[in-house]
């Protein structure tokens, strides 16, 4: 049985506030954009909710989309200093010569974004930009920034709106921070049990 009672949830950003911010962000993306079709690539699983909202708003700005997803896994980032990222599911869209926007839920150490942009650049897109819903600059290991950022957040563990803890809470329509009660053995490392 899952021990939800050991976790303390503290609301961080309401559903209303995040929708308002995404509206502003999409306006920014739309005004910078100058291609024919835009390929948006979501990093699964965390970006699924953000992607769904972004794509519906880009439609309202009359931007024709090609939508694809990519899955990356990082191995041993707790114990191995390299924190190597590999692509376990690649895009199937031909992005050569296209405008591409890579979407992720959160920019943390920066490893995922670094490796995935490097991978996508080999496919020769005309333009490759990045957009993250959240940015946690305090935890950066690789010097990388996203072109579009929804919210800068403090170094706390966040769930909801696609982000998980131990594969759970992705479905929350708002953002919450979580901490652990004394009885939880995971309390010492809030960054231990999330998946991509
Ligand atoms: P990075 O490679 O360290 O930048 O990791 C980015 C990935 O780590 C994100 O796509 C998330 O899946 C995950 N992640 C980082 N911080 C959090 C968090 O606070 N909550 C949930 N997932 C997180
Ligand atoms: Mg993710």
Coordinates of N, CA, C and O in Angstrom, one line a residue, residues 1-132:
X1 N 0.9 -1.2 0.0 CA 0.0 0.0 0.0 C 0.9 1.2 0.0 O 1.9 1.3 0.7
X2 N 0.6 2.2 -0.8 CA 1.4 3.4 -0.9 C 1.1 4.4 0.3 O 0.0 4.6 0.7
X3 N 2.3 4.8 0.8 CA 2.2 5.6 2.1 C 2.1 7.1 1.9 O 3.1 7.8 2.2
X4 N 1.0 7.5 1.3 CA 0.9 9.0 1.1 C 0.9 9.8 2.4 O 1.3 11.0 2.4
X5 N 0.5 9.2 3.5 CA 0.4 9.9 4.7 C 1.8 10.4 5.2 O 1.8 11.2 6.1
X6 N 2.9 9.8 4.7 CA 4.2 10.3 5.1 C 4.7 11.5 4.3 O 5.8 12.0 4.6
X7 N 3.9 12.0 3.4 CA 4.3 13.1 2.6 C 3.5 14.3 2.9 O 2.3 14.3 3.1
X8 N 4.2 15.5 3.0 CA 3.5 16.7 3.3 C 3.5 17.5 2.0 O 4.5 17.8 1.4
X9 N 2.3 17.9 1.6 CA 2.1 18.6 0.3 C 1.9 20.1 0.7 O 1.1 20.4 1.6
X10 N 2.6 21.0 0.0 CA 2.4 22.4 0.2 C 2.2 23.1 -1.2 O 3.1 23.1 -2.0
X11 N 1.0 23.6 -1.4 CA 0.7 24.2 -2.7 C 1.7 25.3 -3.1 O 2.1 26.1 -2.2
X12 N 2.1 25.3 -4.3 CA 3.1 26.2 -4.8 C 2.6 27.2 -5.8 O 2.7 28.4 -5.7
X13 N 2.0 26.7 -6.9 CA 1.4 27.5 -7.9 C 0.0 27.0 -8.3 O -0.1 25.8 -8.5
X14 N -1.0 27.8 -8.3 CA -2.4 27.4 -8.5 C -2.6 27.1 -10.0 O -1.9 27.6 -10.8
X15 N -3.7 26.4 -10.2 CA -4.0 26.0 -11.6 C -4.3 27.3 -12.4 O -3.9 27.5 -13.5
X16 N -5.0 28.3 -11.8 CA -5.3 29.5 -12.4 C -4.0 30.3 -12.8 O -3.8 30.7 -13.9
X17 N -3.1 30.4 -11.8 CA -1.8 31.1 -12.1 C -1.0 30.5 -13.2 O -0.3 31.2 -14.0
X18 N -0.9 29.2 -13.2 CA -0.1 28.5 -14.2 C -0.7 28.7 -15.6 O 0.0 28.9 -16.6
X19 N -2.0 28.7 -15.7 CA -2.7 28.9 -17.0 C -2.4 30.3 -17.5 O -2.1 30.5 -18.7
X20 N -2.5 31.2 -16.6 CA -2.2 32.6 -17.0 C -0.8 32.8 -17.5 O -0.6 33.4 -18.6
X21 N 0.1 32.2 -16.8 CA 1.5 32.3 -17.2 C 1.8 31.6 -18.6 O 2.5 32.1 -19.4
X22 N 1.2 30.5 -18.8 CA 1.4 29.7 -20.0 C 0.8 30.5 -21.2 O 1.4 30.6 -22.3
X23 N -0.3 31.3 -21.0 CA -0.9 32.1 -22.0 C 0.2 33.2 -22.4 O 0.4 33.4 -23.6
X24 N 0.8 33.8 -21.5 CA 1.8 34.8 -21.8 C 3.0 34.2 -22.5 O 3.6 34.8 -23.5
X25 N 3.4 33.0 -22.0 CA 4.6 32.3 -22.6 C 4.3 32.0 -24.1 O 5.2 32.2 -25.0
X26 N 3.1 31.5 -24.4 CA 2.8 31.1 -25.8 C 2.7 32.4 -26.7 O 3.2 32.3 -27.8
X27 N 2.3 33.5 -26.1 CA 2.3 34.8 -26.9 C 3.8 35.1 -27.3 O 4.1 35.5 -28.4
X28 N 4.7 34.9 -26.3 CA 6.1 35.1 -26.6 C 6.6 34.2 -27.7 O 7.3 34.7 -28.6
X29 N 6.3 32.9 -27.6 CA 6.8 31.9 -28.5 C 6.2 32.3 -29.9 O 6.9 32.3 -30.9
X30 N 4.9 32.6 -30.0 CA 4.3 32.9 -31.2 C 4.9 34.2 -31.9 O 5.0 34.2 -33.1
X31 N 5.3 35.2 -31.1 CA 5.8 36.4 -31.7 C 7.2 36.2 -32.2 O 7.7 36.9 -33.1
X32 N 8.0 35.3 -31.6 CA 9.3 35.0 -32.1 C 9.4 34.1 -33.3 O 10.3 34.0 -34.0
X33 N 8.3 33.4 -33.5 CA 8.3 32.3 -34.5 C 8.0 32.9 -35.9 O 7.2 33.7 -36.1
X34 N 8.8 32.3 -36.8 CA 8.8 32.9 -38.2 C 8.9 31.8 -39.2 O 9.5 32.0 -40.3
X35 N 8.4 30.6 -39.0 CA 8.6 29.5 -39.9 C 7.3 29.1 -40.6 O 6.3 29.9 -40.5
X36 N 7.2 28.0 -41.2 CA 5.9 27.5 -41.8 C 5.2 26.6 -40.8 O 4.2 26.9 -40.2
X37 N 5.9 25.4 -40.5 CA 5.3 24.5 -39.5 C 6.3 24.5 -38.3 O 7.5 24.6 -38.5
X38 N 5.7 24.3 -37.2 CA 6.5 24.2 -36.0 C 6.5 22.8 -35.4 O 5.4 22.3 -35.3
X39 N 7.6 22.2 -35.2 CA 7.6 20.9 -34.6 C 7.8 21.0 -33.1 O 8.8 21.6 -32.7
X40 N 6.8 20.6 -32.3 CA 7.1 20.6 -30.9 C 7.3 19.2 -30.4 O 6.6 18.2 -30.8
X41 N 8.4 19.1 -29.7 CA 8.8 17.8 -29.2 C 8.8 17.7 -27.7 O 9.5 18.5 -27.0
X42 N 8.0 16.9 -27.1 CA 7.8 16.8 -25.7 C 8.7 15.7 -25.1 O 8.7 14.6 -25.6
X43 N 9.4 16.0 -24.0 CA 10.2 15.0 -23.3 C 9.2 14.3 -22.3 O 8.7 14.9 -21.4
X44 N 9.0 13.0 -22.6 CA 8.1 12.2 -21.7 C 8.9 11.7 -20.5 O 10.1 11.5 -20.6
X45 N 8.2 11.5 -19.4 CA 6.7 11.7 -19.3 C 6.3 13.1 -18.8 O 5.2 13.5 -19.0
X46 N 7.3 13.7 -18.2 CA 6.9 14.9 -17.4 C 6.2 16.0 -18.2 O 5.5 16.8 -17.6
X47 N 6.5 16.1 -19.5 CA 5.9 17.3 -20.2 C 4.5 17.1 -20.8 O 4.0 18.0 -21.4
X48 N 3.9 16.0 -20.5 CA 2.7 15.7 -21.2 C 1.6 16.7 -21.0 O 0.8 17.1 -21.9
X49 N 1.4 17.2 -19.8 CA 0.3 18.1 -19.5 C 0.6 19.5 -20.1 O -0.2 20.2 -20.7
X50 N 1.8 19.9 -19.9 CA 2.3 21.2 -20.4 C 2.2 21.2 -22.0 O 1.7 22.2 -22.6
X51 N 2.6 20.1 -22.6 CA 2.5 20.0 -24.1 C 1.1 20.2 -24.5 O 0.8 20.8 -25.5
X52 N 0.1 19.5 -23.8 CA -1.3 19.5 -24.2 C -1.8 21.0 -24.1 O -2.5 21.4 -25.0
X53 N -1.5 21.7 -23.1 CA -1.9 23.1 -23.0 C -1.2 24.0 -24.0 O -1.9 24.9 -24.6
X54 N 0.1 23.8 -24.1 CA 0.8 24.7 -25.1 C 0.3 24.5 -26.5 O 0.1 25.5 -27.2
X55 N 0.1 23.2 -26.9 CA -0.3 23.0 -28.3 C -1.7 23.6 -28.6 O -1.9 24.2 -29.6
X56 N -2.6 23.5 -27.6 CA -3.9 24.1 -27.8 C -3.9 25.7 -27.9 O -4.6 26.3 -28.7
X57 N -2.9 26.3 -27.2 CA -2.8 27.7 -27.3 C -2.1 28.1 -28.5 O -2.4 29.2 -29.1
X58 N -1.1 27.3 -29.0 CA -0.4 27.6 -30.2 C -1.4 27.6 -31.4 O -1.3 28.4 -32.4
X59 N -2.3 26.7 -31.3 CA -3.4 26.6 -32.3 C -4.1 27.9 -32.4 O -4.4 28.4 -33.5
X60 N -4.4 28.5 -31.3 CA -5.1 29.8 -31.2 C -4.3 30.9 -31.9 O -4.9 31.9 -32.3
X61 N -3.0 30.7 -31.9 CA -2.1 31.7 -32.5 C -1.9 31.4 -34.0 O -1.0 31.9 -34.6
X62 N -2.6 30.4 -34.5 CA -2.6 30.0 -35.9 C -1.2 29.4 -36.3 O -0.8 29.7 -37.4
X63 N -0.6 28.7 -35.4 CA 0.7 28.1 -35.8 C 0.5 26.6 -36.0 O 0.1 25.9 -35.2
X64 N 0.7 26.2 -37.3 CA 0.5 24.8 -37.6 C 1.6 23.9 -37.0 O 2.8 24.3 -37.1
X65 N 1.2 22.8 -36.4 CA 2.1 22.0 -35.6 C 2.4 20.6 -36.1 O 1.5 20.1 -36.7
X66 N 3.6 20.1 -35.9 CA 3.8 18.7 -35.9 C 4.2 18.4 -34.5 O 5.1 19.0 -33.9
X67 N 3.6 17.3 -34.0 CA 3.8 17.0 -32.5 C 4.5 15.7 -32.4 O 4.1 14.7 -33.0
X68 N 5.6 15.6 -31.6 CA 6.3 14.4 -31.4 C 6.8 14.3 -30.0 O 6.7 15.3 -29.2
X69 N 7.2 13.1 -29.6 CA 7.7 12.9 -28.2 C 9.0 12.2 -28.3 O 9.3 11.5 -29.2
X70 N 9.8 12.4 -27.2 CA 11.1 11.7 -27.1 C 11.2 11.3 -25.6 O 10.7 11.9 -24.7
X71 N 11.8 10.1 -25.4 CA 12.0 9.6 -24.1 C 13.5 9.5 -23.8 O 14.3 8.9 -24.6
X72 N 14.0 10.1 -22.7 CA 15.4 10.0 -22.3 C 15.5 9.4 -20.9 O 14.6 9.7 -20.1
X73 N 16.5 8.6 -20.7 CA 16.7 8.1 -19.3 C 18.1 8.5 -18.9 O 19.0 8.4 -19.6
X74 N 18.2 8.9 -17.6 CA 19.5 9.1 -17.1 C 19.8 8.0 -16.1 O 19.0 7.6 -15.3
X75 N 21.0 7.6 -16.2 CA 21.5 6.5 -15.3 C 22.4 6.9 -14.2 O 23.3 7.7 -14.4
X76 N 22.1 6.5 -13.0 CA 23.0 6.6 -11.9 C 23.4 8.1 -11.5 O 24.5 8.3 -11.1
X77 N 22.5 9.0 -11.7 CA 22.9 10.4 -11.5 C 23.2 10.7 -10.0 O 23.8 11.6 -9.6
X78 N 22.7 9.8 -9.1 CA 23.0 9.9 -7.7 C 24.4 9.5 -7.4 O 25.1 10.1 -6.5
X79 N 24.8 8.4 -8.0 CA 26.1 7.8 -7.6 C 27.2 8.1 -8.6 O 28.4 8.2 -8.3
X80 N 26.8 8.1 -9.9 CA 27.9 8.3 -11.0 C 27.9 9.8 -11.4 O 26.9 10.3 -11.7
X81 N 29.1 10.4 -11.3 CA 29.1 11.8 -11.5 C 28.8 12.2 -13.0 O 28.3 13.3 -13.2
X82 N 29.0 11.3 -13.9 CA 28.7 11.7 -15.3 C 27.2 11.8 -15.5 O 26.7 12.6 -16.3
X83 N 26.3 11.1 -14.8 CA 24.9 11.1 -15.0 C 24.5 11.0 -16.4 O 23.7 11.8 -17.0
X84 N 25.0 10.0 -17.1 CA 24.8 9.9 -18.5 C 23.3 9.8 -18.9 O 22.5 9.1 -18.3
X85 N 23.0 10.5 -20.0 CA 21.6 10.4 -20.5 C 21.6 9.7 -21.8 O 22.4 9.9 -22.7
X86 N 20.6 8.7 -22.0 CA 20.5 8.1 -23.3 C 19.0 8.2 -23.8 O 18.1 8.4 -23.0
X87 N 18.9 8.2 -25.1 CA 17.6 8.3 -25.7 C 17.0 6.9 -25.8 O 17.5 6.0 -26.5
X88 N 15.9 6.7 -25.1 CA 15.2 5.3 -25.2 C 14.1 5.3 -26.2 O 13.7 4.2 -26.6
X89 N 13.6 6.5 -26.6 CA 12.6 6.5 -27.6 C 12.8 7.8 -28.4 O 12.7 8.9 -27.9
X90 N 13.2 7.7 -29.7 CA 13.5 8.8 -30.5 C 12.2 9.4 -31.2 O 11.2 8.7 -31.3
X91 N 12.4 10.6 -31.7 CA 11.3 11.1 -32.5 C 11.2 10.4 -33.9 O 12.2 9.8 -34.3
X92 N 10.0 10.4 -34.5 CA 9.8 9.8 -35.8 C 9.6 10.9 -36.9 O 9.6 10.6 -38.1
X93 N 9.5 12.1 -36.5 CA 9.3 13.2 -37.4 C 10.6 13.7 -38.0 O 11.6 13.7 -37.3
X94 N 10.6 13.9 -39.3 CA 11.8 14.5 -40.0 C 11.9 16.0 -39.7 O 11.1 16.7 -40.1
X95 N 12.9 16.4 -38.9 CA 13.0 17.8 -38.5 C 14.0 18.6 -39.3 O 14.3 19.7 -39.0
X96 N 14.6 17.9 -40.3 CA 15.6 18.6 -41.1 C 15.0 19.9 -41.7 O 14.0 19.8 -42.4
X97 N 15.7 21.0 -41.5 CA 15.2 22.3 -42.0 C 14.0 22.9 -41.4 O 13.5 23.9 -41.8
X98 N 13.5 22.3 -40.3 CA 12.3 22.8 -39.7 C 12.6 23.6 -38.4 O 13.7 23.5 -37.8
X99 N 11.6 24.4 -38.0 CA 11.6 25.1 -36.7 C 11.2 24.1 -35.7 O 10.1 23.5 -35.8
X100 N 12.0 23.9 -34.6 CA 11.7 22.9 -33.6 C 11.8 23.6 -32.2 O 12.6 24.4 -31.9
X101 N 10.8 23.1 -31.4 CA 10.8 23.6 -30.0 C 10.7 22.3 -29.1 O 9.8 21.5 -29.2
X102 N 11.8 22.2 -28.3 CA 11.8 21.1 -27.4 C 11.2 21.5 -26.0 O 11.6 22.5 -25.5
X103 N 10.3 20.7 -25.5 CA 9.6 21.0 -24.3 C 9.9 20.0 -23.2 O 9.8 18.8 -23.4
X104 N 10.2 20.6 -22.0 CA 10.4 19.7 -20.9 C 9.6 20.3 -19.7 O 9.3 21.5 -19.6
X105 N 9.4 19.4 -18.7 CA 8.7 19.9 -17.5 C 9.6 20.8 -16.6 O 9.1 21.9 -16.2
X106 N 10.8 20.4 -16.4 CA 11.7 21.1 -15.5 C 13.1 21.0 -15.9 O 13.6 19.9 -16.3
X107 N 13.8 22.1 -15.8 CA 15.3 22.1 -16.1 C 15.9 22.1 -14.7 O 15.8 23.1 -13.9
X108 N 16.6 21.0 -14.4 CA 17.2 20.8 -13.1 C 18.7 20.8 -13.2 O 19.3 21.9 -13.3
X109 N 19.3 19.7 -13.2 CA 20.8 19.7 -13.4 C 21.2 20.2 -14.8 O 22.3 20.7 -15.0
X110 N 20.3 20.0 -15.8 CA 20.5 20.5 -17.1 C 21.0 19.3 -18.0 O 21.2 19.5 -19.2
X111 N 21.3 18.2 -17.4 CA 21.8 17.1 -18.2 C 20.9 16.6 -19.3 O 21.3 16.4 -20.5
X112 N 19.6 16.4 -19.0 CA 18.7 15.9 -20.0 C 18.6 16.9 -21.2 O 18.7 16.5 -22.3
X113 N 18.4 18.1 -20.9 CA 18.3 19.1 -21.9 C 19.6 19.2 -22.8 O 19.5 19.3 -24.0
X114 N 20.7 19.1 -22.1 CA 22.0 19.2 -22.8 C 22.1 18.0 -23.8 O 22.4 18.2 -25.0
X115 N 21.9 16.8 -23.3 CA 22.0 15.6 -24.2 C 21.0 15.6 -25.3 O 21.3 15.2 -26.4
X116 N 19.8 15.9 -25.0 CA 18.7 15.8 -26.0 C 18.9 16.9 -27.0 O 18.6 16.6 -28.2
X117 N 19.3 18.1 -26.7 CA 19.5 19.1 -27.7 C 20.6 18.8 -28.6 O 20.6 18.9 -29.8
X118 N 21.7 18.2 -28.0 CA 22.8 17.7 -28.8 C 22.4 16.6 -29.8 O 22.7 16.7 -31.0
X119 N 21.5 15.7 -29.3 CA 21.0 14.7 -30.2 C 20.2 15.2 -31.3 O 20.3 14.8 -32.5
X120 N 19.3 16.2 -31.0 CA 18.4 16.7 -32.0 C 19.1 17.6 -33.0 O 18.8 17.7 -34.2
X121 N 20.2 18.3 -32.6 CA 20.9 19.1 -33.5 C 21.6 18.3 -34.6 O 21.7 18.9 -35.7
X122 N 21.9 17.1 -34.4 CA 22.5 16.2 -35.4 C 21.5 16.0 -36.6 O 21.9 15.6 -37.6
X123 N 20.2 16.2 -36.3 CA 19.2 16.0 -37.3 C 19.0 17.3 -38.1 O 18.0 17.3 -38.9
X124 N 19.8 18.3 -37.9 CA 19.8 19.5 -38.7 C 18.5 20.3 -38.8 O 18.1 20.6 -39.9
X125 N 17.9 20.6 -37.7 CA 16.7 21.5 -37.8 C 17.2 22.9 -38.2 O 18.3 23.3 -38.0
X126 N 16.3 23.7 -38.8 CA 16.6 25.1 -39.1 C 16.9 25.9 -37.9 O 17.8 26.7 -37.8
X127 N 16.0 25.7 -36.9 CA 16.0 26.4 -35.6 C 15.7 25.4 -34.5 O 14.7 24.7 -34.7
X128 N 16.4 25.4 -33.4 CA 16.1 24.6 -32.3 C 16.0 25.4 -31.1 O 17.0 26.0 -30.6
X129 N 14.8 25.5 -30.5 CA 14.7 26.3 -29.2 C 14.1 25.4 -28.2 O 13.6 24.3 -28.5
X130 N 14.3 25.8 -26.9 CA 13.9 25.0 -25.8 C 12.9 25.8 -24.9 O 13.0 27.0 -24.7
X131 N 12.0 25.0 -24.4 CA 11.0 25.6 -23.5 C 10.7 24.7 -22.3 O 10.5 23.5 -22.5
X132 N 10.9 25.2 -21.1 CA 10.6 24.4 -19.9 C 9.6 25.1 -19.1 O 9.5 26.3 -19.0

